[in-house]
Structure formats: structure tokens, C-alpha cells
mmCIF file with all atom_site columns, C-alpha atoms in Angstrom:
data_model
loop_
_atom_site.group_PDB
_atom_site.id
_atom_site.type_symbol
_atom_site.label_atom_id
_atom_site.label_alt_id
_atom_site.label_comp_id
_atom_site.label_asym_id
_atom_site.label_entity_id
_atom_site.label_seq_id
_atom_site.pdbx_PDB_ins_code
_atom_site.Cartn_x
_atom_site.Cartn_y
_atom_site.Cartn_z
_atom_site.occupancy
_atom_site.B_iso_or_equiv
_atom_site.pdbx_formal_charge
_atom_site.auth_seq_id
_atom_site.auth_comp_id
_atom_site.auth_asym_id
_atom_site.auth_atom_id
_atom_site.pdbx_PDB_model_num
ATOM 1   C CA . MET I 1 1   ? 28.963  -41.413 -21.857 1.00 0.00 ? 34  MET I CA 1
ATOM 2   C CA . THR I 1 2   ? 31.289  -42.561 -24.620 1.00 0.00 ? 35  THR I CA 1
ATOM 3   C CA . ARG I 1 3   ? 30.646  -40.033 -27.406 1.00 0.00 ? 36  ARG I CA 1
ATOM 4   C CA . PRO I 1 4   ? 30.314  -36.216 -27.281 1.00 0.00 ? 37  PRO I CA 1
ATOM 5   C CA . LEU I 1 5   ? 26.853  -34.683 -27.515 1.00 0.00 ? 38  LEU I CA 1
ATOM 6   C CA . THR I 1 6   ? 25.673  -31.978 -29.871 1.00 0.00 ? 39  THR I CA 1
ATOM 7   C CA . PRO I 1 7   ? 24.496  -28.752 -28.175 1.00 0.00 ? 40  PRO I CA 1
ATOM 8   C CA . ARG I 1 8   ? 20.835  -29.730 -28.719 1.00 0.00 ? 41  ARG I CA 1
ATOM 9   C CA . GLN I 1 9   ? 21.395  -33.213 -27.359 1.00 0.00 ? 42  GLN I CA 1
ATOM 10  C CA . GLN I 1 10  ? 23.107  -31.680 -24.339 1.00 0.00 ? 43  GLN I CA 1
ATOM 11  C CA . ASN I 1 11  ? 20.044  -29.470 -23.768 1.00 0.00 ? 44  ASN I CA 1
ATOM 12  C CA . VAL I 1 12  ? 17.785  -32.520 -23.806 1.00 0.00 ? 45  VAL I CA 1
ATOM 13  C CA . TYR I 1 13  ? 20.120  -34.437 -21.509 1.00 0.00 ? 46  TYR I CA 1
ATOM 14  C CA . ASP I 1 14  ? 20.347  -31.529 -19.049 1.00 0.00 ? 47  ASP I CA 1
ATOM 15  C CA . PHE I 1 15  ? 16.552  -31.200 -18.964 1.00 0.00 ? 48  PHE I CA 1
ATOM 16  C CA . ILE I 1 16  ? 16.186  -34.920 -18.200 1.00 0.00 ? 49  ILE I CA 1
ATOM 17  C CA . VAL I 1 17  ? 18.734  -34.665 -15.372 1.00 0.00 ? 50  VAL I CA 1
ATOM 18  C CA . LYS I 1 18  ? 17.025  -31.548 -13.972 1.00 0.00 ? 51  LYS I CA 1
ATOM 19  C CA . THR I 1 19  ? 13.581  -33.185 -14.052 1.00 0.00 ? 52  THR I CA 1
ATOM 20  C CA . MET I 1 20  ? 14.759  -36.387 -12.410 1.00 0.00 ? 53  MET I CA 1
ATOM 21  C CA . SER I 1 21  ? 16.724  -34.485 -9.767  1.00 0.00 ? 54  SER I CA 1
ATOM 22  C CA . GLU I 1 22  ? 13.787  -32.236 -8.875  1.00 0.00 ? 55  GLU I CA 1
ATOM 23  C CA . LEU I 1 23  ? 10.830  -34.614 -9.273  1.00 0.00 ? 56  LEU I CA 1
ATOM 24  C CA . GLY I 1 24  ? 12.325  -38.077 -8.991  1.00 0.00 ? 57  GLY I CA 1
ATOM 25  C CA . TYR I 1 25  ? 11.103  -39.341 -12.360 1.00 0.00 ? 58  TYR I CA 1
ATOM 26  C CA . PRO I 1 26  ? 11.894  -38.655 -16.041 1.00 0.00 ? 59  PRO I CA 1
ATOM 27  C CA . PRO I 1 27  ? 9.967   -36.301 -18.332 1.00 0.00 ? 60  PRO I CA 1
ATOM 28  C CA . THR I 1 28  ? 7.707   -37.506 -21.126 1.00 0.00 ? 61  THR I CA 1
ATOM 29  C CA . ARG I 1 29  ? 8.475   -36.792 -24.787 1.00 0.00 ? 62  ARG I CA 1
ATOM 30  C CA . ALA I 1 30  ? 5.723   -34.147 -24.780 1.00 0.00 ? 63  ALA I CA 1
ATOM 31  C CA . GLU I 1 31  ? 7.222   -32.431 -21.726 1.00 0.00 ? 64  GLU I CA 1
ATOM 32  C CA . ILE I 1 32  ? 10.661  -32.353 -23.367 1.00 0.00 ? 65  ILE I CA 1
ATOM 33  C CA . ALA I 1 33  ? 9.152   -30.911 -26.533 1.00 0.00 ? 66  ALA I CA 1
ATOM 34  C CA . ARG I 1 34  ? 7.330   -28.143 -24.627 1.00 0.00 ? 67  ARG I CA 1
ATOM 35  C CA . ALA I 1 35  ? 10.317  -27.244 -22.478 1.00 0.00 ? 68  ALA I CA 1
ATOM 36  C CA . LEU I 1 36  ? 12.788  -27.050 -25.367 1.00 0.00 ? 69  LEU I CA 1
ATOM 37  C CA . GLY I 1 37  ? 10.504  -25.645 -28.048 1.00 0.00 ? 70  GLY I CA 1
ATOM 38  C CA . PHE I 1 38  ? 10.285  -28.678 -30.338 1.00 0.00 ? 71  PHE I CA 1
ATOM 39  C CA . ARG I 1 39  ? 7.389   -28.775 -32.772 1.00 0.00 ? 72  ARG I CA 1
ATOM 40  C CA . SER I 1 40  ? 6.284   -32.245 -31.681 1.00 0.00 ? 73  SER I CA 1
ATOM 41  C CA . PRO I 1 41  ? 7.155   -35.120 -29.316 1.00 0.00 ? 74  PRO I CA 1
ATOM 42  C CA . ASN I 1 42  ? 8.589   -36.939 -32.355 1.00 0.00 ? 75  ASN I CA 1
ATOM 43  C CA . ALA I 1 43  ? 11.468  -34.452 -32.426 1.00 0.00 ? 76  ALA I CA 1
ATOM 44  C CA . ALA I 1 44  ? 12.162  -35.199 -28.768 1.00 0.00 ? 77  ALA I CA 1
ATOM 45  C CA . GLU I 1 45  ? 12.058  -38.910 -29.568 1.00 0.00 ? 78  GLU I CA 1
ATOM 46  C CA . GLU I 1 46  ? 14.769  -38.473 -32.219 1.00 0.00 ? 79  GLU I CA 1
ATOM 47  C CA . HIS I 1 47  ? 17.079  -36.760 -29.743 1.00 0.00 ? 80  HIS I CA 1
ATOM 48  C CA . LEU I 1 48  ? 16.381  -39.437 -27.140 1.00 0.00 ? 81  LEU I CA 1
ATOM 49  C CA . ARG I 1 49  ? 17.333  -42.167 -29.586 1.00 0.00 ? 82  ARG I CA 1
ATOM 50  C CA . ALA I 1 50  ? 20.559  -40.350 -30.363 1.00 0.00 ? 83  ALA I CA 1
ATOM 51  C CA . LEU I 1 51  ? 21.328  -40.027 -26.649 1.00 0.00 ? 84  LEU I CA 1
ATOM 52  C CA . ASP I 1 52  ? 20.601  -43.710 -26.166 1.00 0.00 ? 85  ASP I CA 1
ATOM 53  C CA . LYS I 1 53  ? 22.908  -44.634 -29.045 1.00 0.00 ? 86  LYS I CA 1
ATOM 54  C CA . LYS I 1 54  ? 25.697  -42.541 -27.508 1.00 0.00 ? 87  LYS I CA 1
ATOM 55  C CA . GLY I 1 55  ? 25.239  -44.169 -24.107 1.00 0.00 ? 88  GLY I CA 1
ATOM 56  C CA . ALA I 1 56  ? 24.096  -41.019 -22.294 1.00 0.00 ? 89  ALA I CA 1
ATOM 57  C CA . ILE I 1 57  ? 20.696  -42.538 -21.445 1.00 0.00 ? 90  ILE I CA 1
ATOM 58  C CA . ARG I 1 58  ? 18.958  -45.876 -21.628 1.00 0.00 ? 91  ARG I CA 1
ATOM 59  C CA . MET I 1 59  ? 15.458  -46.061 -23.086 1.00 0.00 ? 92  MET I CA 1
ATOM 60  C CA . VAL I 1 60  ? 12.852  -48.550 -21.861 1.00 0.00 ? 93  VAL I CA 1
ATOM 61  C CA . PRO I 1 61  ? 10.570  -49.477 -24.805 1.00 0.00 ? 94  PRO I CA 1
ATOM 62  C CA . GLY I 1 62  ? 6.812   -49.026 -24.538 1.00 0.00 ? 95  GLY I CA 1
ATOM 63  C CA . THR I 1 63  ? 6.726   -46.547 -21.640 1.00 0.00 ? 96  THR I CA 1
ATOM 64  C CA . SER I 1 64  ? 5.930   -42.831 -21.595 1.00 0.00 ? 97  SER I CA 1
ATOM 65  C CA . ARG I 1 65  ? 8.667   -42.028 -19.061 1.00 0.00 ? 98  ARG I CA 1
ATOM 66  C CA . GLY I 1 66  ? 11.023  -44.870 -19.960 1.00 0.00 ? 99  GLY I CA 1
ATOM 67  C CA . ILE I 1 67  ? 14.304  -42.973 -19.630 1.00 0.00 ? 100 ILE I CA 1
ATOM 68  C CA . ARG I 1 68  ? 17.137  -44.082 -17.382 1.00 0.00 ? 101 ARG I CA 1
ATOM 69  C CA . LEU I 1 69  ? 20.398  -42.292 -16.593 1.00 0.00 ? 102 LEU I CA 1
ATOM 70  C CA . PRO I 1 70  ? 23.340  -44.668 -16.104 1.00 0.00 ? 103 PRO I CA 1
ATOM 71  C CA . ALA I 1 71  ? 25.437  -41.949 -14.467 1.00 0.00 ? 104 ALA I CA 1
ATOM 72  C CA . MET I 1 72  ? 22.718  -41.101 -11.927 1.00 0.00 ? 105 MET I CA 1
ATOM 73  C CA . GLU I 1 73  ? 22.075  -44.788 -11.200 1.00 0.00 ? 106 GLU I CA 1
ATOM 74  C CA . ALA I 1 74  ? 25.748  -45.405 -10.489 1.00 0.00 ? 107 ALA I CA 1
ATOM 75  C CA . GLU I 1 75  ? 25.938  -42.372 -8.182  1.00 0.00 ? 108 GLU I CA 1
ATOM 76  C CA . ALA I 1 76  ? 22.802  -43.423 -6.284  1.00 0.00 ? 109 ALA I CA 1
ATOM 77  C CA . ALA I 1 77  ? 24.097  -46.972 -5.847  1.00 0.00 ? 110 ALA I CA 1
ATOM 78  C CA . GLU I 1 78  ? 27.314  -45.667 -4.287  1.00 0.00 ? 111 GLU I CA 1
ATOM 79  C CA . SER I 1 79  ? 25.781  -43.013 -2.027  1.00 0.00 ? 112 SER I CA 1
ATOM 80  C CA . GLU I 1 80  ? 22.634  -44.660 -0.652  1.00 0.00 ? 113 GLU I CA 1
ATOM 81  C CA . PRO I 1 81  ? 22.618  -48.123 0.971   1.00 0.00 ? 114 PRO I CA 1
ATOM 82  C CA . LYS I 1 82  ? 19.618  -50.412 0.716   1.00 0.00 ? 115 LYS I CA 1
ATOM 83  C CA . ALA I 1 83  ? 16.917  -49.397 3.173   1.00 0.00 ? 116 ALA I CA 1
ATOM 84  C CA . ALA I 1 84  ? 16.850  -51.346 6.409   1.00 0.00 ? 117 ALA I CA 1
ATOM 85  C CA . ASN I 1 85  ? 14.157  -54.018 6.743   1.00 0.00 ? 118 ASN I CA 1
ATOM 86  C CA . ALA I 1 86  ? 13.343  -53.865 3.028   1.00 0.00 ? 119 ALA I CA 1
ATOM 87  C CA . PRO I 1 87  ? 12.272  -57.308 1.745   1.00 0.00 ? 120 PRO I CA 1
ATOM 88  C CA . GLU I 1 88  ? 14.441  -59.121 -0.772  1.00 0.00 ? 121 GLU I CA 1
ATOM 89  C CA . THR I 1 89  ? 12.905  -58.591 -4.205  1.00 0.00 ? 122 THR I CA 1
ATOM 90  C CA . SER I 1 90  ? 15.311  -60.392 -6.515  1.00 0.00 ? 123 SER I CA 1
ATOM 91  C CA . ALA I 1 91  ? 13.614  -63.781 -6.293  1.00 0.00 ? 124 ALA I CA 1
ATOM 92  C CA . GLN I 1 92  ? 9.908   -62.956 -6.041  1.00 0.00 ? 125 GLN I CA 1
ATOM 93  C CA . GLY I 1 93  ? 9.807   -59.482 -7.555  1.00 0.00 ? 126 GLY I CA 1
ATOM 94  C CA . LEU I 1 94  ? 8.472   -56.290 -5.993  1.00 0.00 ? 127 LEU I CA 1
ATOM 95  C CA . PRO I 1 95  ? 6.029   -56.616 -3.073  1.00 0.00 ? 128 PRO I CA 1
ATOM 96  C CA . ILE I 1 96  ? 2.586   -55.122 -3.728  1.00 0.00 ? 129 ILE I CA 1
ATOM 97  C CA . ILE I 1 97  ? 1.275   -53.303 -0.658  1.00 0.00 ? 130 ILE I CA 1
ATOM 98  C CA . GLY I 1 98  ? -2.486  -53.159 -0.177  1.00 0.00 ? 131 GLY I CA 1
ATOM 99  C CA . GLU I 1 99  ? -4.249  -51.863 2.928   1.00 0.00 ? 132 GLU I CA 1
ATOM 100 C CA . VAL I 1 100 ? -1.844  -50.562 5.588   1.00 0.00 ? 133 VAL I CA 1
ATOM 101 C CA . ALA I 1 101 ? -2.830  -51.139 9.204   1.00 0.00 ? 134 ALA I CA 1
ATOM 102 C CA . ALA I 1 102 ? -2.546  -48.177 11.554  1.00 0.00 ? 135 ALA I CA 1
ATOM 103 C CA . GLY I 1 103 ? 0.821   -47.813 13.235  1.00 0.00 ? 136 GLY I CA 1
ATOM 104 C CA . SER I 1 104 ? 2.482   -50.800 11.564  1.00 0.00 ? 137 SER I CA 1
ATOM 105 C CA . PRO I 1 105 ? 5.440   -50.770 9.130   1.00 0.00 ? 138 PRO I CA 1
ATOM 106 C CA . ILE I 1 106 ? 4.359   -50.356 5.520   1.00 0.00 ? 139 ILE I CA 1
ATOM 107 C CA . LEU I 1 107 ? 6.420   -53.385 4.475   1.00 0.00 ? 140 LEU I CA 1
ATOM 108 C CA . ALA I 1 108 ? 5.007   -55.671 7.143   1.00 0.00 ? 141 ALA I CA 1
ATOM 109 C CA . THR I 1 109 ? 4.269   -59.118 5.738   1.00 0.00 ? 142 THR I CA 1
ATOM 110 C CA . ALA I 1 110 ? 0.558   -58.722 6.502   1.00 0.00 ? 143 ALA I CA 1
ATOM 111 C CA . HIS I 1 111 ? 0.352   -55.793 4.055   1.00 0.00 ? 144 HIS I CA 1
ATOM 112 C CA . ILE I 1 112 ? 1.840   -57.662 1.074   1.00 0.00 ? 145 ILE I CA 1
ATOM 113 C CA . ASP I 1 113 ? -0.924  -58.842 -1.263  1.00 0.00 ? 146 ASP I CA 1
ATOM 114 C CA . ARG I 1 114 ? 1.401   -60.533 -3.732  1.00 0.00 ? 147 ARG I CA 1
ATOM 115 C CA . TYR I 1 115 ? 4.582   -59.919 -5.718  1.00 0.00 ? 148 TYR I CA 1
ATOM 116 C CA . CYS I 1 116 ? 4.997   -58.332 -9.142  1.00 0.00 ? 149 CYS I CA 1
ATOM 117 C CA . PRO I 1 117 ? 7.647   -60.006 -11.347 1.00 0.00 ? 150 PRO I CA 1
ATOM 118 C CA . LEU I 1 118 ? 9.500   -56.777 -12.127 1.00 0.00 ? 151 LEU I CA 1
ATOM 119 C CA . PRO I 1 119 ? 13.123  -56.202 -11.086 1.00 0.00 ? 152 PRO I CA 1
ATOM 120 C CA . ALA I 1 120 ? 13.684  -53.351 -8.647  1.00 0.00 ? 153 ALA I CA 1
ATOM 121 C CA . ASP I 1 121 ? 16.054  -51.600 -11.045 1.00 0.00 ? 154 ASP I CA 1
ATOM 122 C CA . TYR I 1 122 ? 13.396  -51.439 -13.781 1.00 0.00 ? 155 TYR I CA 1
ATOM 123 C CA . PHE I 1 123 ? 12.663  -48.030 -12.214 1.00 0.00 ? 156 PHE I CA 1
ATOM 124 C CA . THR I 1 124 ? 15.069  -45.142 -11.593 1.00 0.00 ? 157 THR I CA 1
ATOM 125 C CA . PRO I 1 125 ? 15.861  -44.858 -8.743  1.00 0.00 ? 158 PRO I CA 1
ATOM 126 C CA . ARG I 1 126 ? 15.210  -48.535 -7.991  1.00 0.00 ? 159 ARG I CA 1
ATOM 127 C CA . ALA I 1 127 ? 11.830  -49.362 -6.504  1.00 0.00 ? 160 ALA I CA 1
ATOM 128 C CA . ASP I 1 128 ? 11.496  -51.053 -3.115  1.00 0.00 ? 161 ASP I CA 1
ATOM 129 C CA . TYR I 1 129 ? 7.771   -51.810 -3.311  1.00 0.00 ? 162 TYR I CA 1
ATOM 130 C CA . LEU I 1 130 ? 4.531   -51.117 -5.197  1.00 0.00 ? 163 LEU I CA 1
ATOM 131 C CA . LEU I 1 131 ? 1.682   -49.355 -3.388  1.00 0.00 ? 164 LEU I CA 1
ATOM 132 C CA . ARG I 1 132 ? -1.889  -49.848 -4.572  1.00 0.00 ? 165 ARG I CA 1
ATOM 133 C CA . VAL I 1 133 ? -3.444  -46.400 -5.040  1.00 0.00 ? 166 VAL I CA 1
ATOM 134 C CA . ARG I 1 134 ? -6.742  -45.577 -3.359  1.00 0.00 ? 167 ARG I CA 1
ATOM 135 C CA . GLY I 1 135 ? -8.909  -42.667 -4.482  1.00 0.00 ? 168 GLY I CA 1
ATOM 136 C CA . LEU I 1 136 ? -8.553  -39.999 -7.159  1.00 0.00 ? 169 LEU I CA 1
ATOM 137 C CA . SER I 1 137 ? -6.633  -37.227 -5.410  1.00 0.00 ? 170 SER I CA 1
ATOM 138 C CA . MET I 1 138 ? -3.728  -37.560 -7.907  1.00 0.00 ? 171 MET I CA 1
ATOM 139 C CA . LYS I 1 139 ? -5.737  -38.172 -11.077 1.00 0.00 ? 172 LYS I CA 1
ATOM 140 C CA . ASP I 1 140 ? -4.569  -35.018 -12.882 1.00 0.00 ? 173 ASP I CA 1
ATOM 141 C CA . ILE I 1 141 ? -1.057  -36.443 -13.222 1.00 0.00 ? 174 ILE I CA 1
ATOM 142 C CA . GLY I 1 142 ? -2.303  -39.885 -14.225 1.00 0.00 ? 175 GLY I CA 1
ATOM 143 C CA . ILE I 1 143 ? -2.151  -41.700 -10.866 1.00 0.00 ? 176 ILE I CA 1
ATOM 144 C CA . LEU I 1 144 ? -5.551  -43.347 -10.662 1.00 0.00 ? 177 LEU I CA 1
ATOM 145 C CA . GLU I 1 145 ? -7.583  -45.598 -8.387  1.00 0.00 ? 178 GLU I CA 1
ATOM 146 C CA . GLY I 1 146 ? -6.211  -49.144 -8.521  1.00 0.00 ? 179 GLY I CA 1
ATOM 147 C CA . ASP I 1 147 ? -2.849  -48.192 -10.066 1.00 0.00 ? 180 ASP I CA 1
ATOM 148 C CA . LEU I 1 148 ? 0.364   -49.440 -8.524  1.00 0.00 ? 181 LEU I CA 1
ATOM 149 C CA . LEU I 1 149 ? 2.788   -46.689 -7.539  1.00 0.00 ? 182 LEU I CA 1
ATOM 150 C CA . ALA I 1 150 ? 6.422   -47.787 -7.599  1.00 0.00 ? 183 ALA I CA 1
ATOM 151 C CA . VAL I 1 151 ? 8.110   -46.383 -4.490  1.00 0.00 ? 184 VAL I CA 1
ATOM 152 C CA . HIS I 1 152 ? 11.784  -45.831 -3.685  1.00 0.00 ? 185 HIS I CA 1
ATOM 153 C CA . ARG I 1 153 ? 12.456  -45.735 0.041   1.00 0.00 ? 186 ARG I CA 1
ATOM 154 C CA . THR I 1 154 ? 14.511  -42.663 0.937   1.00 0.00 ? 187 THR I CA 1
ATOM 155 C CA . GLU I 1 155 ? 14.623  -39.789 3.397   1.00 0.00 ? 188 GLU I CA 1
ATOM 156 C CA . ARG I 1 156 ? 16.012  -37.392 0.773   1.00 0.00 ? 189 ARG I CA 1
ATOM 157 C CA . ILE I 1 157 ? 12.877  -35.512 -0.227  1.00 0.00 ? 190 ILE I CA 1
ATOM 158 C CA . ARG I 1 158 ? 12.713  -32.401 -2.392  1.00 0.00 ? 191 ARG I CA 1
ATOM 159 C CA . ASP I 1 159 ? 9.878   -29.984 -3.035  1.00 0.00 ? 192 ASP I CA 1
ATOM 160 C CA . GLY I 1 160 ? 7.703   -31.115 -5.920  1.00 0.00 ? 193 GLY I CA 1
ATOM 161 C CA . GLN I 1 161 ? 8.300   -34.835 -5.534  1.00 0.00 ? 194 GLN I CA 1
ATOM 162 C CA . ILE I 1 162 ? 5.457   -37.338 -5.285  1.00 0.00 ? 195 ILE I CA 1
ATOM 163 C CA . VAL I 1 163 ? 5.714   -38.973 -1.876  1.00 0.00 ? 196 VAL I CA 1
ATOM 164 C CA . VAL I 1 164 ? 4.083   -41.688 0.156   1.00 0.00 ? 197 VAL I CA 1
ATOM 165 C CA . ALA I 1 165 ? 3.465   -40.019 3.515   1.00 0.00 ? 198 ALA I CA 1
ATOM 166 C CA . ARG I 1 166 ? 2.171   -41.319 6.821   1.00 0.00 ? 199 ARG I CA 1
ATOM 167 C CA . ILE I 1 167 ? 0.163   -38.839 8.885   1.00 0.00 ? 200 ILE I CA 1
ATOM 168 C CA . GLU I 1 168 ? -0.727  -40.411 12.216  1.00 0.00 ? 201 GLU I CA 1
ATOM 169 C CA . ASP I 1 169 ? -2.631  -43.549 11.127  1.00 0.00 ? 202 ASP I CA 1
ATOM 170 C CA . GLU I 1 170 ? -3.173  -42.641 7.452   1.00 0.00 ? 203 GLU I CA 1
ATOM 171 C CA . VAL I 1 171 ? -0.917  -43.378 4.477   1.00 0.00 ? 204 VAL I CA 1
ATOM 172 C CA . THR I 1 172 ? -1.418  -41.070 1.504   1.00 0.00 ? 205 THR I CA 1
ATOM 173 C CA . VAL I 1 173 ? 0.143   -40.253 -1.877  1.00 0.00 ? 206 VAL I CA 1
ATOM 174 C CA . LYS I 1 174 ? 0.653   -36.533 -2.486  1.00 0.00 ? 207 LYS I CA 1
ATOM 175 C CA . ARG I 1 175 ? 3.064   -33.925 -3.881  1.00 0.00 ? 208 ARG I CA 1
ATOM 176 C CA . PHE I 1 176 ? 5.488   -32.640 -1.240  1.00 0.00 ? 209 PHE I CA 1
ATOM 177 C CA . LYS I 1 177 ? 6.106   -28.979 -0.417  1.00 0.00 ? 210 LYS I CA 1
ATOM 178 C CA . ARG I 1 178 ? 7.901   -27.582 2.616   1.00 0.00 ? 211 ARG I CA 1
ATOM 179 C CA . GLN I 1 179 ? 8.631   -24.126 4.013   1.00 0.00 ? 212 GLN I CA 1
ATOM 180 C CA . GLY I 1 180 ? 10.244  -23.923 7.424   1.00 0.00 ? 213 GLY I CA 1
ATOM 181 C CA . HIS I 1 181 ? 8.244   -25.949 9.952   1.00 0.00 ? 214 HIS I CA 1
ATOM 182 C CA . THR I 1 182 ? 5.268   -26.315 7.603   1.00 0.00 ? 215 THR I CA 1
ATOM 183 C CA . VAL I 1 183 ? 4.706   -29.088 5.074   1.00 0.00 ? 216 VAL I CA 1
ATOM 184 C CA . TRP I 1 184 ? 1.934   -29.151 2.526   1.00 0.00 ? 217 TRP I CA 1
ATOM 185 C CA . LEU I 1 185 ? 0.858   -32.409 0.917   1.00 0.00 ? 218 LEU I CA 1
ATOM 186 C CA . MET I 1 186 ? -0.706  -31.297 -2.348  1.00 0.00 ? 219 MET I CA 1
ATOM 187 C CA . ALA I 1 187 ? -3.313  -33.236 -4.297  1.00 0.00 ? 220 ALA I CA 1
ATOM 188 C CA . GLU I 1 188 ? -3.365  -33.218 -8.096  1.00 0.00 ? 221 GLU I CA 1
ATOM 189 C CA . ASN I 1 189 ? -7.137  -32.797 -8.210  1.00 0.00 ? 222 ASN I CA 1
ATOM 190 C CA . GLU I 1 190 ? -8.823  -29.445 -7.592  1.00 0.00 ? 223 GLU I CA 1
ATOM 191 C CA . GLU I 1 191 ? -11.536 -31.151 -5.544  1.00 0.00 ? 224 GLU I CA 1
ATOM 192 C CA . PHE I 1 192 ? -9.027  -31.950 -2.793  1.00 0.00 ? 225 PHE I CA 1
ATOM 193 C CA . ALA I 1 193 ? -7.596  -29.284 -0.493  1.00 0.00 ? 226 ALA I CA 1
ATOM 194 C CA . PRO I 1 194 ? -3.906  -29.394 0.500   1.00 0.00 ? 227 PRO I CA 1
ATOM 195 C CA . ILE I 1 195 ? -3.067  -31.124 3.764   1.00 0.00 ? 228 ILE I CA 1
ATOM 196 C CA . GLU I 1 196 ? -1.115  -28.711 5.974   1.00 0.00 ? 229 GLU I CA 1
ATOM 197 C CA . ILE I 1 197 ? 1.182   -30.112 8.664   1.00 0.00 ? 230 ILE I CA 1
ATOM 198 C CA . ASP I 1 198 ? 3.007   -28.149 11.362  1.00 0.00 ? 231 ASP I CA 1
ATOM 199 C CA . LEU I 1 199 ? 6.059   -30.281 12.116  1.00 0.00 ? 232 LEU I CA 1
ATOM 200 C CA . ARG I 1 200 ? 6.393   -28.699 15.551  1.00 0.00 ? 233 ARG I CA 1
ATOM 201 C CA . HIS I 1 201 ? 3.129   -30.274 16.658  1.00 0.00 ? 234 HIS I CA 1
ATOM 202 C CA . GLN I 1 202 ? 2.308   -33.057 14.202  1.00 0.00 ? 235 GLN I CA 1
ATOM 203 C CA . ALA I 1 203 ? 4.187   -36.199 13.211  1.00 0.00 ? 236 ALA I CA 1
ATOM 204 C CA . LEU I 1 204 ? 4.936   -36.830 9.544   1.00 0.00 ? 237 LEU I CA 1
ATOM 205 C CA . GLU I 1 205 ? 6.780   -39.853 8.208   1.00 0.00 ? 238 GLU I CA 1
ATOM 206 C CA . ILE I 1 206 ? 7.859   -40.186 4.583   1.00 0.00 ? 239 ILE I CA 1
ATOM 207 C CA . GLU I 1 207 ? 7.681   -43.779 3.359   1.00 0.00 ? 240 GLU I CA 1
ATOM 208 C CA . GLY I 1 208 ? 9.384   -43.006 0.035   1.00 0.00 ? 241 GLY I CA 1
ATOM 209 C CA . VAL I 1 209 ? 9.083   -41.217 -3.304  1.00 0.00 ? 242 VAL I CA 1
ATOM 210 C CA . GLY I 1 210 ? 7.136   -42.306 -6.358  1.00 0.00 ? 243 GLY I CA 1
ATOM 211 C CA . VAL I 1 211 ? 9.336   -43.419 -9.263  1.00 0.00 ? 244 VAL I CA 1
ATOM 212 C CA . GLY I 1 212 ? 6.774   -44.906 -11.662 1.00 0.00 ? 245 GLY I CA 1
ATOM 213 C CA . VAL I 1 213 ? 3.215   -46.144 -12.134 1.00 0.00 ? 246 VAL I CA 1
ATOM 214 C CA . ILE I 1 214 ? 1.804   -49.470 -13.268 1.00 0.00 ? 247 ILE I CA 1
ATOM 215 C CA . ARG I 1 215 ? -1.543  -48.716 -14.834 1.00 0.00 ? 248 ARG I CA 1
ATOM 216 C CA . GLY I 1 216 ? -4.385  -50.480 -13.065 1.00 0.00 ? 249 GLY I CA 1
ATOM 217 C CA . GLY I 1 217 ? -1.991  -53.043 -11.647 1.00 0.00 ? 250 GLY I CA 1
ATOM 218 C CA . ASN I 1 218 ? -2.024  -54.856 -14.967 1.00 0.00 ? 251 ASN I CA 1
ATOM 219 C CA . GLY I 1 219 ? 1.704   -54.712 -15.634 1.00 0.00 ? 252 GLY I CA 1
ATOM 220 C CA . GLN I 1 220 ? 1.791   -51.728 -18.020 1.00 0.00 ? 253 GLN I CA 1
ATOM 221 C CA . ALA I 1 221 ? 4.544   -49.655 -16.441 1.00 0.00 ? 254 ALA I CA 1
ATOM 222 C CA . LEU I 1 222 ? 4.708   -45.888 -16.916 1.00 0.00 ? 255 LEU I CA 1
ATOM 223 C CA . HIS I 1 223 ? 7.928   -44.167 -15.860 1.00 0.00 ? 256 HIS I CA 1
#
């Protein structure tokens, strides 16, 4: 950050940091406007452009959540090494994972349908793979059947984050909530009941957190 921020710009910046720290992805302009009392998303957009000009954030054109934090990216790069057994994505792009066979690693070669020509650091934190979404359990937050969910492999999970979880032989995308020995995997669709897991008796493996969505797998990325 090379230039000082105004108090209002600092409020916007702090809200972006808070959202990304708690949920793992940036807020939309509308969410910023609601949280900070702006009259419209256009007002939030003006502050974002000012923050971008001052170097506090980086904006990705054409995306609803296209906000990146250079400071957070640098900290993540220093503190978290690349996940073991993750495929190299620099040459071919991000692997797109389709059906996942029971009991096998999610990044097994047999699960990779093809590669998407997006760099891993297009997303914040960087994505390790894209998972093709099945079903409509997360439709209320815009994750739909056939979308590609960008996933960052990590074991550092916080309440409220969107996770890719493996329960026995099933891989599912849900919102994470934990209290003591109990984890709830929450759908974003009132037609789906929460999945309750007692960690003392049931195995749960987190395959990563969602960091972005590519609509319908057609290359339109939403951060």
C-alpha cells in the first residue's frame, strides 16, 4: 500500500479483509454497499477504484467478486506451502475434476476431465483445481449445476466457508460449521437439510475451500 487511505476507503478495505478472512472470497459491490450504508453498488465501485489506484487492492475486470488483496496474497504465499501431490498447473492450466471415484484421491488422473487455461493465481487464495458442481444444494448463493467451483487446497477451515468435503464415499460442496465434536455441512437451498457429522464416530475429510465460480464451465469467472 503506497498511499494513505481516507477513513471511508479504510472502512471498505477493512470490510474486504474481514470478508475474505471469514469466508475465503471477496464481497460483491452490492454486499459492500449494504454493509457500509452506501446508496448503491456504484458508490462501492468508486471506492474500489480508488483503492486499486492506491495499490491497496487489485481489481479483476468483468467479475462480480474480482477483488484481490496483494498483502494477503503475499502472507499466504509465505505461510502455506503448495499442497502435496497437487498437479502442476502452470503449463496446462487448472485441472477440471468430474466424477470422483469412492475412496480415491480427488486429484487422481482418472478424475481429470480436461484443463482450464486459467492461472492458479487468478483466484485468491490461488486455486489448485476446478470441481464440476452436481445438483442444486448451493443454488441460493449462485453455485449451480454444471458450474466449476475453484478450490484452494488447505486444512485451515473457518466457520462459514464454502468447502469441498468428503464424507465416506461422497464428495459434496457445502457451507462449513463446527461446534466441538460436531460439524454441520449446510446447504444454501431450503429444500436440503444440513448434514450433521459427529467427528468422534464419523470420518470427515476437507478437500479444500471454494475461492470462485466459473459459470456453467464456460469460462466466465465469478470471484
